[in-house]
Coordinates of C-alpha atoms and ligand atoms in Angstrom, one line a residue:
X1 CA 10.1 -15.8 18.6
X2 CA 7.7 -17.9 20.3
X3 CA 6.4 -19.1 17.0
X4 CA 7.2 -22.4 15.2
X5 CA 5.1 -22.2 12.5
X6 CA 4.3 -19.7 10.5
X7 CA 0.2 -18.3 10.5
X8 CA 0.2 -16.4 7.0
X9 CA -3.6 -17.4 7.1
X10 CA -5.9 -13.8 6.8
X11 CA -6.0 -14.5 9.7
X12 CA -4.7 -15.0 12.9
X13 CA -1.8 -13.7 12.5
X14 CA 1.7 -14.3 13.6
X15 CA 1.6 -13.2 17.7
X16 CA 5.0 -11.6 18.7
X17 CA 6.7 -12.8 22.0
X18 CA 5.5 -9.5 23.8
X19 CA 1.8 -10.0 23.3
X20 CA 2.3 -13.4 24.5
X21 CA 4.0 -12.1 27.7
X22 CA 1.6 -9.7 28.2
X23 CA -1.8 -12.3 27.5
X24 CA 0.4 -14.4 30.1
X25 CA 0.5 -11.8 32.6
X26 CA -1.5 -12.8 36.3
X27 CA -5.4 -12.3 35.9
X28 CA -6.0 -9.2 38.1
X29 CA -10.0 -8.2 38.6
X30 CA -11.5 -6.4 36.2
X31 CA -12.2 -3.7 38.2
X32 CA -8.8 -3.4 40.1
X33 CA -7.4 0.2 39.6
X34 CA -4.3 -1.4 37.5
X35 CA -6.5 -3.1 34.8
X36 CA -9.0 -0.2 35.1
X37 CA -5.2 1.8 33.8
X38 CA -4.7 -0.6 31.4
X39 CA -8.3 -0.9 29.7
X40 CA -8.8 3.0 29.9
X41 CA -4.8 3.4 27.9
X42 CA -5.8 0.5 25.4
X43 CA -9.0 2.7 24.9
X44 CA -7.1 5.7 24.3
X45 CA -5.0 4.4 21.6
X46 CA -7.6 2.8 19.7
X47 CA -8.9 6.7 19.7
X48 CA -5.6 7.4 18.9
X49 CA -4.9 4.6 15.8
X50 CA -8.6 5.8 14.3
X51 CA -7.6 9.1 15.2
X52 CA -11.4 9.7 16.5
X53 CA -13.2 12.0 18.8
X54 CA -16.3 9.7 19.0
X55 CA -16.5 6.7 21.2
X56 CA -14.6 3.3 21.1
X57 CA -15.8 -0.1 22.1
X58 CA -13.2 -3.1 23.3
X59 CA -15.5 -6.0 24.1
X60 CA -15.3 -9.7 24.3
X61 CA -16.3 -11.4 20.5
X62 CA -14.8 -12.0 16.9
X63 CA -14.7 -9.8 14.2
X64 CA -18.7 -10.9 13.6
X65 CA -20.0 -9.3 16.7
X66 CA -18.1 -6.3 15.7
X67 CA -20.3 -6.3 12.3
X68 CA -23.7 -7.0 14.3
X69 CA -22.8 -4.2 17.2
X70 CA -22.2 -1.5 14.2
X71 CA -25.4 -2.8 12.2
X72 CA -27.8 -2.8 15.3
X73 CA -26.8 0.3 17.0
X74 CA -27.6 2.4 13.5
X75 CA -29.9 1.1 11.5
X76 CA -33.8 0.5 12.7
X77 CA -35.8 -2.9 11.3
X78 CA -37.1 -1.7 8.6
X79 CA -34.8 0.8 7.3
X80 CA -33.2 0.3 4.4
X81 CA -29.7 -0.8 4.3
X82 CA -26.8 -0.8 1.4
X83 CA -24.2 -3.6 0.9
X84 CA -21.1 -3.0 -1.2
X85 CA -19.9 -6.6 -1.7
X86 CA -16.4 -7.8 -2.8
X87 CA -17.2 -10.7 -1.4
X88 CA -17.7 -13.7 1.1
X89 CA -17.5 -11.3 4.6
X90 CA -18.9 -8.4 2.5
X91 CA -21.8 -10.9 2.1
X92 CA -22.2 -11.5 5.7
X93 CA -23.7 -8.3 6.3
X94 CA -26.7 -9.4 4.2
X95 CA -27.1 -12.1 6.7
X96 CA -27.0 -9.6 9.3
X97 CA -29.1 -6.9 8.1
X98 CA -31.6 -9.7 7.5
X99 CA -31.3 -11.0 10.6
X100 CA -32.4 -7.9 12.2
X101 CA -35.3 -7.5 9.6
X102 CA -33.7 -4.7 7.7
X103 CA -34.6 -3.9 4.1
X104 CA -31.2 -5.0 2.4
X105 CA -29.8 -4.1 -0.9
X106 CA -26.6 -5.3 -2.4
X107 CA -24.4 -4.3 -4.9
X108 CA -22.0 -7.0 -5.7
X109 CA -18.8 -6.8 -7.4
X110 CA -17.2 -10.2 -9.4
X111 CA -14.8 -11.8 -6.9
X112 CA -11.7 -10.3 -7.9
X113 CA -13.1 -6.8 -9.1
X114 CA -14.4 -3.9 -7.5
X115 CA -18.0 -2.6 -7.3
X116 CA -18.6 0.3 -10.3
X117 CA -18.7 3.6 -8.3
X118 CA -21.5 4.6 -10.4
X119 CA -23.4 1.7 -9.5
X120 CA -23.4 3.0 -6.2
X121 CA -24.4 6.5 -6.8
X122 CA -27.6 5.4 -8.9
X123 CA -28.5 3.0 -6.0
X124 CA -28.4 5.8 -3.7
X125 CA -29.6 7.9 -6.0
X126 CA -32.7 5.3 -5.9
X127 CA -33.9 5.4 -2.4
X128 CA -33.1 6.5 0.9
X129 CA -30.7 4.4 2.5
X130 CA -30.0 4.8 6.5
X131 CA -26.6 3.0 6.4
X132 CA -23.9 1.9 3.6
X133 CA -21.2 -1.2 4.0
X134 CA -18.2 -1.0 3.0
X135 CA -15.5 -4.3 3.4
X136 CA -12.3 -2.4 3.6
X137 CA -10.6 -5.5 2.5
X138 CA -12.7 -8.5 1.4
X139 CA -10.2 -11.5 3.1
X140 CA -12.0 -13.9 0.5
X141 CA -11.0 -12.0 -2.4
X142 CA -8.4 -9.9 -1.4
X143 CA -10.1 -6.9 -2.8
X144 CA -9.4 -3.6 -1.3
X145 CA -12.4 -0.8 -1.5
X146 CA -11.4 2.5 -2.4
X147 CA -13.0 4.5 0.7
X148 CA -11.7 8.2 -1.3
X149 CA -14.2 7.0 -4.1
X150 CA -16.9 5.8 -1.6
X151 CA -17.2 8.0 1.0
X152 CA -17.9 10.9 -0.7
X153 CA -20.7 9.2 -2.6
X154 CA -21.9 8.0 0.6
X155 CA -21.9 10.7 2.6
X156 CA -23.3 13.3 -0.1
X157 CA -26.4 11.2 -0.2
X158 CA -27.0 11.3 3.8
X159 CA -26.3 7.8 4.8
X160 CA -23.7 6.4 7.8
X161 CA -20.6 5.2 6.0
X162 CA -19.6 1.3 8.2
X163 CA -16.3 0.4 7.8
X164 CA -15.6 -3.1 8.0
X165 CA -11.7 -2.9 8.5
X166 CA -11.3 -6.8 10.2
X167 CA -8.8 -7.2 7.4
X168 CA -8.0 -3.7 7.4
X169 CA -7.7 -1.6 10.4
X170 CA -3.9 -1.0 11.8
X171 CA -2.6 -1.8 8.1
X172 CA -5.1 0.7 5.7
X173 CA -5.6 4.1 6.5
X174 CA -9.4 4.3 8.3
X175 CA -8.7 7.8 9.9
X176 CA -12.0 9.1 10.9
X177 CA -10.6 12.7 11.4
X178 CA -10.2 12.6 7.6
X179 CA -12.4 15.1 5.2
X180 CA -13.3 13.2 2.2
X181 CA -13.5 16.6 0.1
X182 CA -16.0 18.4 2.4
X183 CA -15.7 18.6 6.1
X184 CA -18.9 16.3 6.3
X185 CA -17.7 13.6 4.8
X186 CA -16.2 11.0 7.3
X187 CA -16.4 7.6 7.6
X188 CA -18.9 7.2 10.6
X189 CA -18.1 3.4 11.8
X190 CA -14.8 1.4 12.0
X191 CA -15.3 -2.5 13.3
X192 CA -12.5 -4.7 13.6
X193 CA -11.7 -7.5 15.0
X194 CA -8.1 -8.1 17.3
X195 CA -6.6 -11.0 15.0
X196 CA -6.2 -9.6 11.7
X197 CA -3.9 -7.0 11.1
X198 CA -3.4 -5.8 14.7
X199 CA -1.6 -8.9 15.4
X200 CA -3.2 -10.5 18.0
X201 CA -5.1 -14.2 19.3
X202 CA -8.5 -13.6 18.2
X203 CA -11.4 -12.7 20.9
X204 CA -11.5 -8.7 21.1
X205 CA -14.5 -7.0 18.5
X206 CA -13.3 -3.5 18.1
X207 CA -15.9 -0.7 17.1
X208 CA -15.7 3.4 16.8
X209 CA -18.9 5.5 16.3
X210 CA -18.2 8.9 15.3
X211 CA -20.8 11.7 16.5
X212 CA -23.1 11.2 13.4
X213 CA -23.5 7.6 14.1
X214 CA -24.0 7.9 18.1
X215 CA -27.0 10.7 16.9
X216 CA -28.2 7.6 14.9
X217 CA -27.9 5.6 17.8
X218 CA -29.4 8.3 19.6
X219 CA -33.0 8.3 17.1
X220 CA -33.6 4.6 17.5
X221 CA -36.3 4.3 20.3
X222 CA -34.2 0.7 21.2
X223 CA -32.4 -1.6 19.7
X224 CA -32.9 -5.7 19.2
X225 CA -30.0 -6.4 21.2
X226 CA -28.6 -6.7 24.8
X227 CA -25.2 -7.6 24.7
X228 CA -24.2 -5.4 21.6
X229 CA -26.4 -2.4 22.7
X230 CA -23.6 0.3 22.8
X231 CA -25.7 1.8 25.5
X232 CA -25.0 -0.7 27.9
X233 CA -21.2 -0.2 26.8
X234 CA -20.6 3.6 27.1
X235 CA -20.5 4.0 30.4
X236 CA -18.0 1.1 30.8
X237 CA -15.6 2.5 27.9
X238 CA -15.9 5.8 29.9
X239 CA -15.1 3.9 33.8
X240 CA -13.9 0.6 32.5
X241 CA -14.2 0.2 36.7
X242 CA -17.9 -0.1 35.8
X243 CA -19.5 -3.9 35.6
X244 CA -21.4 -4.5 32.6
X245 CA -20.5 -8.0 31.3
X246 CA -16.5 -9.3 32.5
X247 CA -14.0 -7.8 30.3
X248 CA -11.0 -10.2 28.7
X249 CA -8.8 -9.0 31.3
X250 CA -5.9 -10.8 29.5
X251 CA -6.7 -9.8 26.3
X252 CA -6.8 -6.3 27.2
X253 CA -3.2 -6.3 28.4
X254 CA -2.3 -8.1 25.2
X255 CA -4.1 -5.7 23.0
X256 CA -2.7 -2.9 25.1
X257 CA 0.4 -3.9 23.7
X258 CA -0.5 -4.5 20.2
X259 CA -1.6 -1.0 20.2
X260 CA 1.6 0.1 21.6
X261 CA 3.6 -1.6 18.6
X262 CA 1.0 -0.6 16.2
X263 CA 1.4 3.4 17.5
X264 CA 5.4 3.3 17.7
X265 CA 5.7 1.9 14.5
X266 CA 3.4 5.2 13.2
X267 CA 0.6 4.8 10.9
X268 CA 1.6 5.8 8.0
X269 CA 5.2 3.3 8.4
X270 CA 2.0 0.8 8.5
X271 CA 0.4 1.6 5.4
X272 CA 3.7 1.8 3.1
X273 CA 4.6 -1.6 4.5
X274 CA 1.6 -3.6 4.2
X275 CA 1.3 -2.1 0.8
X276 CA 4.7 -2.9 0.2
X277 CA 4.1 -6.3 1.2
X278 CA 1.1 -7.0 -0.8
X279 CA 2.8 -6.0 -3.7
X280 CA 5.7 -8.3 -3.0
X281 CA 4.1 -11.0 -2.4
X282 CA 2.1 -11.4 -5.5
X283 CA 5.3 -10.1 -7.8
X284 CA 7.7 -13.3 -6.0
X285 CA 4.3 -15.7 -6.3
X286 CA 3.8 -14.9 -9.8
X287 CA 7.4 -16.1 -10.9
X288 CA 5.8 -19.2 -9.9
X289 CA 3.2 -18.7 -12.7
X290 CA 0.8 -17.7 -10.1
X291 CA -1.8 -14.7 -10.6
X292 CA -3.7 -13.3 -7.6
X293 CA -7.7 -12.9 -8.8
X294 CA -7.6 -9.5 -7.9
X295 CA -6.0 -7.6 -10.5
X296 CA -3.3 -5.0 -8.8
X297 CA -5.0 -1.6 -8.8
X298 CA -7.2 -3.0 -6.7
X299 CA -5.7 -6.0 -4.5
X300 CA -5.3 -5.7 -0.5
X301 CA -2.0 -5.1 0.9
X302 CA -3.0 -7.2 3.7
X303 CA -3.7 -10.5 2.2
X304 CA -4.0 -12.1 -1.5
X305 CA -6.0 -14.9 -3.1
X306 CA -3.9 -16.7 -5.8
X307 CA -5.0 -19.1 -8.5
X308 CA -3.2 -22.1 -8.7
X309 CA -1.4 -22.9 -11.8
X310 CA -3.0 -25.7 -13.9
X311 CA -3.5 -29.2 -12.3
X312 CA -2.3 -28.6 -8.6
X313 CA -3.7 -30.5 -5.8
X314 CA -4.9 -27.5 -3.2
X315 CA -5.4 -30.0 0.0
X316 CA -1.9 -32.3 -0.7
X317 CA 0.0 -29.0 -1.7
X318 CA -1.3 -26.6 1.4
X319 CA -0.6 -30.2 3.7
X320 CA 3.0 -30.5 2.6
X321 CA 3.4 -26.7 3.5
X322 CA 2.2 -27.5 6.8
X323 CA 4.7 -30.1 7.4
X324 CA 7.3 -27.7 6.5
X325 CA 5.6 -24.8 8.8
X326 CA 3.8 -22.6 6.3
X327 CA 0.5 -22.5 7.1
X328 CA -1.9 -20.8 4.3
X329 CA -5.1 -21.0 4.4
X330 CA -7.8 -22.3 1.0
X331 CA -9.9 -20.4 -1.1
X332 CA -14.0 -19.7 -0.1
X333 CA -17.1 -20.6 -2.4
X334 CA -16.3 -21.2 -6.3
X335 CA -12.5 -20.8 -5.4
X336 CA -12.2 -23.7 -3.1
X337 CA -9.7 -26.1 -4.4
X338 CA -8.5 -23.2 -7.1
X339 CA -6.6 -21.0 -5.0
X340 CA -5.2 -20.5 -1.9
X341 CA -5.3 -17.6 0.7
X342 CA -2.0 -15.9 2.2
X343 CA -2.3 -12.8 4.9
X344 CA 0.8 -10.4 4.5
X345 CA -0.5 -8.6 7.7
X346 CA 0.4 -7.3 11.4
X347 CA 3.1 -8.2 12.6
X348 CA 4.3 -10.3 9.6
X349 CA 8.1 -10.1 9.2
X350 CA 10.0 -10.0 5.6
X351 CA 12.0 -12.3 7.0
X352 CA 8.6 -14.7 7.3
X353 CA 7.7 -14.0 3.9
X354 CA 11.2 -14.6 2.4
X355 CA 11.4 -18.0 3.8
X356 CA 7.4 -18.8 3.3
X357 CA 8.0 -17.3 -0.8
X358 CA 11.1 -20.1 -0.8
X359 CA 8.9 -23.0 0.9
X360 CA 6.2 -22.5 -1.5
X361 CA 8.6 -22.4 -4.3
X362 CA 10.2 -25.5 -3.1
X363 CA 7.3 -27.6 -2.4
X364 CA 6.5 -26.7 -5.7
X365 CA 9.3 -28.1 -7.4
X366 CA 8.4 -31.1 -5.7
X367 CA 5.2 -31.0 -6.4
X368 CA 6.7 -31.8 -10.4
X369 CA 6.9 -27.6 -11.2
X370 CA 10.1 -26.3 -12.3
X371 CA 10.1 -23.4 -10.3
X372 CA 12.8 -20.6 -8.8
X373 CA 12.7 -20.1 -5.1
X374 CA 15.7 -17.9 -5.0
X375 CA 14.8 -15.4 -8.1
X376 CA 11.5 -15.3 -6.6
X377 CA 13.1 -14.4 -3.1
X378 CA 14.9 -11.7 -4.5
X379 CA 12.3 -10.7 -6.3
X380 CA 10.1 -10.1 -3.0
X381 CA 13.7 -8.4 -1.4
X382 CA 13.3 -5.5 -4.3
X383 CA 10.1 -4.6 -3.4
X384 CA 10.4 -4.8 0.6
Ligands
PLP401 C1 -12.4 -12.2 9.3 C2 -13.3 -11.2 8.9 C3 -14.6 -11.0 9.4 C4 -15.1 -12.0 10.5 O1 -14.4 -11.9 11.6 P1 -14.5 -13.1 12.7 O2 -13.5 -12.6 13.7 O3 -14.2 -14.3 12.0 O4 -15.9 -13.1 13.2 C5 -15.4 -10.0 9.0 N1 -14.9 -9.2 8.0 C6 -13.7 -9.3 7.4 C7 -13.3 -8.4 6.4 C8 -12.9 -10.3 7.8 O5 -11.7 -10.5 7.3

């Protein structure tokens, strides 16, 4: 392991050694025949991991342009969009929606809770919405949406379902093959982003339309972009030998090989463990008297926001876990300086998470808590 520290921030994420061989590998041109390979097998395994018949998009941006590429290639200014918010990235598609002079509702949950589904169906009920949001895992809150409970509601009241999975994707089942109770009802939109729970450096924005959101795409006489206008993209995903704007060459081969650990490990493997993890996590942290905000039914497997127990110093704590090679990251908005943030994602190891639960526990003690690193240790070991 290349690593010395470890990155449980939401994100990035711990790298592995072969995505950091394979980001190292010589820069061939982007439209040599072996990258062309590369970039068109990377492509097929995103279609793969979604399990989608629709069209994928590997392009150069964070998570963010991801958001703006799925927004602006389905909804027209003026159309009415719907946010479901758990939170600080669930609120940044307000921003974005407004930036593109859409009519923008929100529905907005209490950080740590979910949004009623009822809310939602009276709200769509209410008007006729183009396009619904959904943050698959809110990486402020750690609040997980239940997409079995949204969908449906979604879809039955003819609006595009987006899927904001940049703290989700690889780790929660998005499977846009999946019939949410009528063969309709699919989620029409995954974003992600490459340094979340697929495990890489950041730099790759990762979109699938399905066919329902490429006939959306299809209605809109243009759209206010250039760089994020699929349009300009198909042709490329289809011949990545095609010129359009310079691919990441090197983060293609490094994501090719995420994919490749992501698909060998199976899907489904992924979603037990990064439940499994989540779980763990908050049952060895809260033997430290720590509670994560969001209460368990509905908390992320791939990271957590924990409260701090009474009277700890968030900046001098998270800086003494530095020096000892846990890197976590703070709390956003009203939290900051309350809790802290820890990702559980990717390519995480128990064996990270066992010595990160112990380094907490000990800097705690020194800290002036009276604390138990091992029971806590074991305590994750049950549950991993
Ligand atoms: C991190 C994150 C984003 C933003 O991604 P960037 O890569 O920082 O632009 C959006 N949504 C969610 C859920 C995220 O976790």
């Amino acid at each position: 392991m290349r690593n010395k520290e470890l990155l449980l921030i939401p994100g990035p994420t711990p790298v592995v050694d072969s995505i950091y061989d394979a980001l190292a590998q010589e820069t061939w041109g982007h439209t040599d025949p072996r990258f062309v390979a590369i970039f068109r097998h990377a492509l097929d395994k995103t279609k793969e991991m979604l399990k989608t018949n629709g069209e994928v998009f590997i392009i150069s941006g964070s998570g963010t342009v991801a958001m703006e590429m799925a927004l602006v290639n389905t909804v027209a200014p003026g159309e009415k969009l719907l946010v479901i918010s758990h939170g600080y990235f669930g609120d940044r598609f307000i921003k974005i929606g407004e930036a593109f002079g859409f009519q923008v509702d929100v529905l907005q949950s209490e950080w740590g809770k979910q949004v009623d589904a009822r809310e939602v169906e009276e709200k769509l009920a209410s008007a006729s919405y183009k396009a619904v949001t959904i943050t698959h895992a809110d990486t402020s809150t750690g609040v997980a949406a239940n997409l079995d409970v949204l969908i449906p509601i979604i879809k039955s009241n003819g609006a595009l379902a987006i899927v904001d999975g940049v703290c989700a994707t690889a780790a929660m089942e998005e499977d846009m093959s999946k019939e949410y109770g009528d063969p309709n009802y699919k989620i029409d939109v995954v974003l992600t982003g490459s340094q979340k729970a697929i495990g890489m450096p950041p730099g790759l924005a990762i979109v699938a339309f399905n066919q329902s959101a490429l006939a959306a795409r299809e209605k809109l006489s243009g759209v206010p972009a250039y760089y994020c206008d699929i349009y300009n993209w198909i042709p490329i995903m289809h011949d990545p030998g095609k010129y359009f704007a310079t691919p990441p060459v090197n983060l293609i081969y490094a994501y090719d090989e995420a994919m490749k650990l992501v698909l060998e490990e199976g899907m489904e493997n992924r979603y037990i463990r990064h439940k499994a993890y989540g779980k763990a996590v908050r049952v060895a942290l809260s033997t430290y008297g720590m509670k994560a905000i969001a209460e368990e039914e509905v908390a992320a497997p791939t990271l957590s926001c924990i409260l701090y127990p009474e009277g700890m110093d968030d900046v001098a704590f998270r800086a003494a876990l530095a020096e000892r090679g846990v890197i976590l990251s703070g709390a956003l908005a009203h939290l900051a300086g309350k809790a802290f943030r820890i990702g559980h994602m990717g390519n995480t190891t128990v064996e990270m998470l066992e010595k990160a639960i112990r380094i907490i526990g000990e800097t705690m003690n020194d800290f002036g808590y009276k604390v138990n690193p091992e029971k806590a240790v074991q305590s994750l070991n049950v549950l991993v």
